[in-house]
Amino acid sequence: MASARTGEDDNSFVGDRKAAWEGFVHAQARMMQKLGRELDDAGKIPLDTYDILVQLAENGGRVRLRDLVNKVVLSQPGLSRKVARLEEEGLLERLPDPNDGRGVLVRMTRAGRAALRTAAVVHIAGIEREFTSRITDDEAATLTAVFNRLLAEDGSAGS
């Protein structure tokens, strides 16, 4: 049996496990930078706005603010500030949650749907070029299984 120091036959942060983590982090960062820059260069909404609007679109056009924070890559304070700015821009609106007197619903507006639609053309083309065209169906299935398992173990599956 291998020791934790060698990393053989265990879950240590060495070898292929370390390489997989580092590759994931660096590839994701590089792709997100490219995809964000493409949206900016095309004069579309920023990537963090796109992320919020996609989450709203995929959840019937509205989500409780406290649930939205688990679906995007922003902290609670960052998301609250971003939602306030997007409301000022007319891309979404905040409404009282009828099921929770203290809660807030975030709903995408018609302008938000239009902005998402035009940005999606650029963004999806970038995803296809930078990611989906560069992996095989088997690799996609493996990645899906791994990420779904990680999300389920974290309690975030389906979020």
Coordinates of N, CA and C in Angstrom, one line a residue:
M1 N 0.8 -1.2 0.0 CA 0.0 0.0 0.0 C 0.9 1.2 0.0
A2 N 0.5 2.2 -0.8 CA 1.3 3.4 -0.9 C 1.1 4.4 0.2
S3 N 2.0 5.2 0.5 CA 1.9 6.2 1.6 C 1.3 7.4 1.0
A4 N 0.8 8.3 1.8 CA 0.2 9.6 1.4 C 1.3 10.5 0.7
R5 N 2.5 10.2 1.2 CA 3.6 11.0 0.6 C 3.9 10.8 -0.8
T6 N 3.7 9.5 -1.3 CA 4.1 9.2 -2.7 C 2.9 9.5 -3.6
G7 N 1.7 9.5 -3.1 CA 0.5 9.8 -3.9 C 0.0 8.6 -4.7
E8 N 0.7 7.5 -4.6 CA 0.3 6.3 -5.3 C -0.9 5.7 -4.6
D9 N -1.9 5.3 -5.4 CA -3.1 4.6 -4.9 C -3.8 5.4 -3.8
D10 N -3.7 6.7 -3.7 CA -4.5 7.5 -2.8 C -5.1 8.7 -3.5
N11 N -5.6 9.6 -2.7 CA -6.2 10.8 -3.3 C -5.4 12.0 -3.1
S12 N -4.1 11.9 -3.0 CA -3.2 13.0 -2.7 C -3.2 13.9 -3.9
F13 N -2.8 15.2 -3.7 CA -2.6 16.2 -4.7 C -1.3 16.1 -5.4
V14 N -1.1 15.0 -6.1 CA 0.1 14.7 -6.8 C -0.2 14.0 -8.1
G15 N 0.8 13.9 -9.0 CA 0.6 13.1 -10.2 C -0.5 13.6 -11.1
D16 N -1.3 12.6 -11.6 CA -2.4 12.9 -12.5 C -3.5 13.7 -11.8
R17 N -3.7 13.5 -10.6 CA -4.7 14.3 -9.8 C -4.4 15.7 -9.8
K18 N -3.1 16.0 -9.5 CA -2.6 17.4 -9.5 C -2.7 18.0 -10.9
A19 N -2.2 17.2 -11.9 CA -2.3 17.7 -13.3 C -3.7 18.0 -13.7
A20 N -4.6 17.1 -13.3 CA -6.0 17.3 -13.7 C -6.6 18.6 -13.1
W21 N -6.3 18.8 -11.8 CA -6.8 20.0 -11.2 C -6.2 21.3 -11.8
E22 N -4.9 21.3 -12.0 CA -4.3 22.4 -12.6 C -4.7 22.7 -14.0
G23 N -4.9 21.6 -14.8 CA -5.3 21.7 -16.2 C -6.8 22.3 -16.2
F24 N -7.6 21.8 -15.3 CA -9.0 22.3 -15.2 C -9.0 23.8 -14.9
V25 N -8.3 24.2 -13.9 CA -8.3 25.6 -13.4 C -7.8 26.5 -14.5
H26 N -6.6 26.1 -15.1 CA -6.0 27.0 -16.2 C -6.8 27.0 -17.5
A27 N -7.3 25.8 -17.9 CA -8.1 25.8 -19.1 C -9.4 26.6 -18.9
Q28 N -10.1 26.4 -17.8 CA -11.3 27.2 -17.5 C -11.0 28.7 -17.5
A29 N -10.0 29.1 -16.8 CA -9.7 30.5 -16.7 C -9.4 31.1 -18.1
R30 N -8.6 30.4 -18.9 CA -8.2 30.9 -20.2 C -9.4 31.0 -21.1
M31 N -10.3 29.9 -21.1 CA -11.5 29.9 -22.0 C -12.4 31.0 -21.5
M32 N -12.6 31.2 -20.2 CA -13.5 32.3 -19.8 C -13.0 33.7 -20.2
Q33 N -11.7 33.9 -20.1 CA -11.1 35.1 -20.5 C -11.4 35.4 -22.0
K34 N -11.2 34.4 -22.8 CA -11.4 34.5 -24.2 C -12.9 34.8 -24.5
L35 N -13.8 34.0 -23.9 CA -15.2 34.1 -24.2 C -15.7 35.5 -23.7
G36 N -15.2 36.0 -22.6 CA -15.6 37.3 -22.1 C -15.1 38.4 -23.0
R37 N -13.9 38.3 -23.4 CA -13.3 39.3 -24.4 C -14.1 39.3 -25.7
E38 N -14.5 38.1 -26.2 CA -15.3 38.1 -27.4 C -16.6 38.8 -27.2
L39 N -17.3 38.6 -26.1 CA -18.5 39.4 -25.9 C -18.3 40.9 -25.8
D40 N -17.2 41.3 -25.1 CA -16.9 42.7 -25.0 C -16.6 43.3 -26.4
D41 N -15.7 42.5 -27.2 CA -15.3 43.0 -28.5 C -16.5 43.1 -29.5
A42 N -17.5 42.3 -29.3 CA -18.7 42.3 -30.1 C -19.7 43.3 -29.6
G43 N -19.4 44.0 -28.5 CA -20.3 45.0 -28.0 C -21.6 44.4 -27.3
K44 N -21.4 43.2 -26.8 CA -22.5 42.5 -26.1 C -22.4 42.7 -24.6
I45 N -23.4 42.1 -23.9 CA -23.3 42.2 -22.4 C -22.1 41.5 -21.9
P46 N -21.6 41.9 -20.7 CA -20.4 41.2 -20.1 C -20.8 39.8 -19.7
L47 N -19.7 39.0 -19.6 CA -19.9 37.6 -19.3 C -20.6 37.3 -18.0
D48 N -20.4 38.2 -16.9 CA -21.1 37.9 -15.7 C -22.6 38.3 -15.8
T49 N -22.9 39.2 -16.6 CA -24.3 39.5 -16.9 C -24.9 38.4 -17.7
Y50 N -24.2 37.9 -18.7 CA -24.7 36.7 -19.4 C -25.0 35.6 -18.5
D51 N -24.1 35.3 -17.6 CA -24.3 34.2 -16.7 C -25.6 34.3 -15.9
I52 N -25.8 35.5 -15.3 CA -27.0 35.8 -14.6 C -28.3 35.6 -15.4
L53 N -28.2 36.2 -16.6 CA -29.4 36.1 -17.5 C -29.7 34.7 -17.9
V54 N -28.6 33.9 -18.2 CA -28.8 32.5 -18.6 C -29.5 31.7 -17.4
Q55 N -29.0 32.0 -16.2 CA -29.6 31.3 -15.1 C -31.1 31.7 -14.9
L56 N -31.4 32.9 -15.2 CA -32.9 33.3 -15.1 C -33.6 32.6 -16.2
A57 N -33.1 32.6 -17.4 CA -33.8 32.0 -18.6 C -34.0 30.5 -18.4
E58 N -33.0 29.9 -17.8 CA -33.1 28.4 -17.6 C -34.0 28.0 -16.4
N59 N -34.5 29.0 -15.7 CA -35.3 28.8 -14.5 C -36.6 29.6 -14.6
G60 N -37.2 29.6 -15.8 CA -38.5 30.2 -16.0 C -38.5 31.7 -16.0
G61 N -37.3 32.3 -16.1 CA -37.3 33.8 -16.2 C -37.2 34.5 -14.9
R62 N -37.3 33.8 -13.8 CA -37.2 34.4 -12.5 C -36.7 33.4 -11.4
V63 N -35.9 33.9 -10.5 CA -35.3 33.1 -9.4 C -35.2 33.9 -8.2
R64 N -35.3 33.3 -7.0 CA -35.1 34.0 -5.8 C -33.6 34.4 -5.7
L65 N -33.4 35.6 -5.2 CA -32.0 36.1 -5.2 C -31.1 35.2 -4.4
R66 N -31.6 34.7 -3.3 CA -30.8 33.8 -2.4 C -30.5 32.4 -3.1
D67 N -31.3 32.0 -4.1 CA -31.0 30.8 -4.9 C -30.0 31.1 -6.0
L68 N -30.2 32.4 -6.6 CA -29.3 32.7 -7.7 C -27.8 32.8 -7.3
V69 N -27.5 33.1 -6.1 CA -26.1 33.2 -5.7 C -25.4 31.8 -5.8
N70 N -26.2 30.7 -5.7 CA -25.6 29.4 -5.9 C -25.5 28.9 -7.3
K71 N -26.0 29.7 -8.2 CA -26.0 29.4 -9.6 C -25.0 30.2 -10.4
V72 N -24.4 31.2 -9.9 CA -23.5 32.1 -10.6 C -22.1 32.1 -9.9
V73 N -21.2 32.7 -10.6 CA -19.8 32.8 -10.0 C -19.6 34.2 -9.4
L74 N -20.4 34.6 -8.5 CA -20.3 35.9 -7.8 C -20.7 35.6 -6.3
S75 N -20.0 36.4 -5.4 CA -20.4 36.3 -4.0 C -21.8 37.0 -3.8
Q76 N -22.3 36.7 -2.6 CA -23.7 37.3 -2.3 C -23.6 38.9 -2.4
P77 N -22.6 39.5 -1.8 CA -22.6 41.0 -2.0 C -22.4 41.4 -3.4
G78 N -21.5 40.7 -4.1 CA -21.2 41.0 -5.5 C -22.5 40.8 -6.4
L79 N -23.2 39.8 -6.1 CA -24.4 39.5 -6.9 C -25.5 40.6 -6.6
S80 N -25.6 41.0 -5.3 CA -26.6 42.0 -5.0 C -26.3 43.3 -5.7
R81 N -25.0 43.7 -5.7 CA -24.6 44.9 -6.4 C -24.9 44.8 -7.9
K82 N -24.5 43.6 -8.5 CA -24.7 43.4 -9.9 C -26.2 43.4 -10.3
V83 N -27.0 42.8 -9.5 CA -28.5 42.8 -9.7 C -29.0 44.2 -9.7
A84 N -28.5 45.0 -8.8 CA -29.0 46.4 -8.7 C -28.6 47.2 -10.0
R85 N -27.4 46.9 -10.5 CA -26.9 47.6 -11.7 C -27.8 47.1 -12.9
L86 N -28.0 45.8 -13.0 CA -28.8 45.3 -14.1 C -30.2 45.8 -14.0
E87 N -30.8 46.0 -12.9 CA -32.1 46.6 -12.7 C -32.1 48.0 -13.3
E88 N -31.1 48.8 -12.9 CA -30.9 50.1 -13.4 C -30.8 50.2 -15.0
E89 N -30.2 49.1 -15.5 CA -30.0 49.1 -17.0 C -31.3 48.5 -17.7
G90 N -32.3 48.1 -16.9 CA -33.5 47.6 -17.4 C -33.5 46.1 -17.9
L91 N -32.4 45.4 -17.5 CA -32.3 44.0 -18.0 C -33.0 43.0 -17.1
L92 N -33.3 43.4 -15.8 CA -34.0 42.6 -14.9 C -34.7 43.5 -13.9
E93 N -35.6 42.9 -13.1 CA -36.2 43.6 -12.0 C -36.3 42.8 -10.8
R94 N -36.3 43.5 -9.7 CA -36.4 42.8 -8.4 C -37.8 43.0 -7.9
L95 N -38.4 41.9 -7.4 CA -39.8 41.9 -6.9 C -39.8 41.2 -5.5
P96 N -40.8 41.6 -4.7 CA -41.0 40.9 -3.5 C -41.4 39.4 -3.7
D97 N -40.8 38.5 -2.9 CA -41.2 37.1 -3.1 C -42.5 36.9 -2.3
P98 N -43.6 36.5 -3.0 CA -44.8 36.3 -2.4 C -44.8 35.1 -1.3
N99 N -43.8 34.2 -1.4 CA -43.8 33.1 -0.5 C -42.8 33.4 0.7
D100 N -42.1 34.5 0.7 CA -41.2 34.8 1.7 C -41.1 36.4 1.9
G101 N -41.7 36.9 2.9 CA -41.8 38.3 3.1 C -40.5 39.1 3.1
R102 N -39.4 38.4 3.4 CA -38.1 39.0 3.4 C -37.4 38.7 2.1
G103 N -37.9 37.8 1.3 CA -37.2 37.4 0.1 C -37.4 38.3 -1.1
V104 N -36.5 38.2 -2.1 CA -36.6 38.9 -3.3 C -36.5 38.0 -4.5
L105 N -37.4 38.2 -5.5 CA -37.3 37.5 -6.7 C -36.6 38.4 -7.7
V106 N -35.8 37.8 -8.6 CA -35.1 38.5 -9.7 C -35.8 38.0 -11.0
R107 N -36.3 38.9 -11.8 CA -37.0 38.5 -13.0 C -36.4 39.2 -14.2
M108 N -36.1 38.4 -15.2 CA -35.6 39.0 -16.5 C -36.7 39.8 -17.2
T109 N -36.3 40.9 -17.7 CA -37.2 41.8 -18.5 C -37.1 41.4 -20.0
R110 N -38.0 42.0 -20.7 CA -37.9 41.8 -22.2 C -36.6 42.3 -22.7
A111 N -36.1 43.4 -22.2 CA -34.8 43.9 -22.7 C -33.7 42.9 -22.3
G112 N -33.8 42.3 -21.1 CA -32.8 41.3 -20.7 C -32.8 40.1 -21.6
R113 N -34.0 39.6 -22.0 CA -34.1 38.5 -22.9 C -33.5 38.8 -24.3
A114 N -33.7 40.1 -24.8 CA -33.2 40.5 -26.1 C -31.6 40.5 -26.0
A115 N -31.1 41.1 -24.9 CA -29.7 41.2 -24.7 C -29.1 39.8 -24.6
L116 N -29.7 38.9 -23.9 CA -29.2 37.5 -23.8 C -29.2 36.8 -25.2
R117 N -30.3 37.0 -26.0 CA -30.4 36.4 -27.3 C -29.3 36.8 -28.2
T118 N -29.0 38.1 -28.3 CA -28.0 38.6 -29.2 C -26.6 38.2 -28.7
A119 N -26.3 38.1 -27.4 CA -25.1 37.7 -26.8 C -24.8 36.2 -27.0
A120 N -25.9 35.5 -27.0 CA -25.8 34.0 -27.1 C -25.2 33.6 -28.4
V121 N -25.5 34.3 -29.5 CA -24.9 34.0 -30.8 C -23.4 34.0 -30.7
V122 N -22.9 35.0 -30.1 CA -21.4 35.2 -30.0 C -20.9 34.1 -29.0
H123 N -21.5 34.0 -27.9 CA -21.0 33.2 -26.8 C -21.0 31.7 -27.2
I124 N -22.1 31.2 -27.7 CA -22.2 29.8 -28.1 C -21.2 29.5 -29.2
A125 N -21.0 30.4 -30.2 CA -20.0 30.1 -31.2 C -18.6 30.0 -30.6
G126 N -18.4 30.8 -29.6 CA -17.1 30.7 -28.9 C -16.9 29.4 -28.1
I127 N -18.0 29.0 -27.4 CA -18.0 27.7 -26.7 C -17.7 26.6 -27.7
E128 N -18.4 26.6 -28.8 CA -18.2 25.5 -29.8 C -16.8 25.5 -30.3
R129 N -16.2 26.7 -30.6 CA -14.8 26.8 -31.1 C -13.8 26.4 -30.0
E130 N -14.0 26.9 -28.8 CA -12.9 26.8 -27.8 C -13.1 25.5 -27.0
F131 N -14.3 24.9 -27.0 CA -14.4 23.7 -26.1 C -15.1 22.5 -26.8
T132 N -16.3 22.6 -27.3 CA -17.0 21.4 -27.7 C -16.4 20.8 -29.0
S133 N -15.8 21.6 -29.8 CA -15.2 21.1 -31.1 C -13.8 20.4 -30.8
R134 N -13.3 20.6 -29.5 CA -12.0 20.1 -29.2 C -12.0 18.9 -28.3
I135 N -13.2 18.4 -27.9 CA -13.3 17.2 -27.1 C -14.1 16.2 -27.9
T136 N -13.9 14.9 -27.5 CA -14.7 13.8 -28.2 C -16.0 13.6 -27.4
D137 N -16.9 12.9 -28.0 CA -18.1 12.5 -27.3 C -17.8 11.8 -26.0
D138 N -16.8 10.9 -26.0 CA -16.5 10.1 -24.8 C -15.9 11.0 -23.8
E139 N -15.1 12.0 -24.1 CA -14.5 12.9 -23.2 C -15.6 13.8 -22.6
A140 N -16.6 14.2 -23.4 CA -17.7 15.0 -22.9 C -18.5 14.2 -21.9
A141 N -18.7 12.9 -22.2 CA -19.5 12.1 -21.3 C -18.7 11.9 -19.9
T142 N -17.4 11.7 -20.0 CA -16.6 11.6 -18.8 C -16.7 12.8 -18.0
L143 N -16.5 14.0 -18.6 CA -16.5 15.2 -17.9 C -17.9 15.5 -17.3
T144 N -18.9 15.2 -18.0 CA -20.3 15.3 -17.5 C -20.5 14.5 -16.2
A145 N -20.0 13.2 -16.3 CA -20.2 12.3 -15.1 C -19.4 12.8 -13.9
V146 N -18.2 13.3 -14.2 CA -17.3 13.8 -13.1 C -18.0 15.0 -12.5
F147 N -18.3 16.0 -13.3 CA -18.8 17.2 -12.7 C -20.2 17.0 -12.1
N148 N -21.0 16.2 -12.6 CA -22.3 15.9 -12.0 C -22.1 15.3 -10.6
R149 N -21.2 14.3 -10.6 CA -20.9 13.7 -9.3 C -20.4 14.7 -8.3
L150 N -19.4 15.5 -8.7 CA -18.9 16.5 -7.8 C -20.0 17.5 -7.3
L151 N -20.9 17.9 -8.2 CA -22.0 18.8 -7.8 C -22.9 18.1 -6.8
A152 N -23.2 16.8 -7.1 CA -24.2 16.1 -6.3 C -23.6 15.9 -4.9
E153 N -22.3 15.6 -4.8 CA -21.6 15.4 -3.5 C -21.6 16.7 -2.7
D154 N -21.5 17.8 -3.4 CA -21.5 19.1 -2.8 C -22.9 19.6 -2.5
G155 N -23.9 18.9 -2.9 CA -25.3 19.3 -2.7 C -25.8 20.3 -3.7
S156 N -25.0 20.5 -4.8 CA -25.3 21.6 -5.8 C -25.9 21.0 -7.0
A157 N -26.1 19.7 -7.1 CA -26.6 19.1 -8.4 C -28.0 19.8 -8.7
G158 N -28.1 20.1 -10.0 CA -29.4 20.7 -10.5 C -29.5 22.1 -10.2
S159 N -28.5 22.7 -9.6 CA -28.5 24.1 -9.3 C -28.2 25.0 -10.5

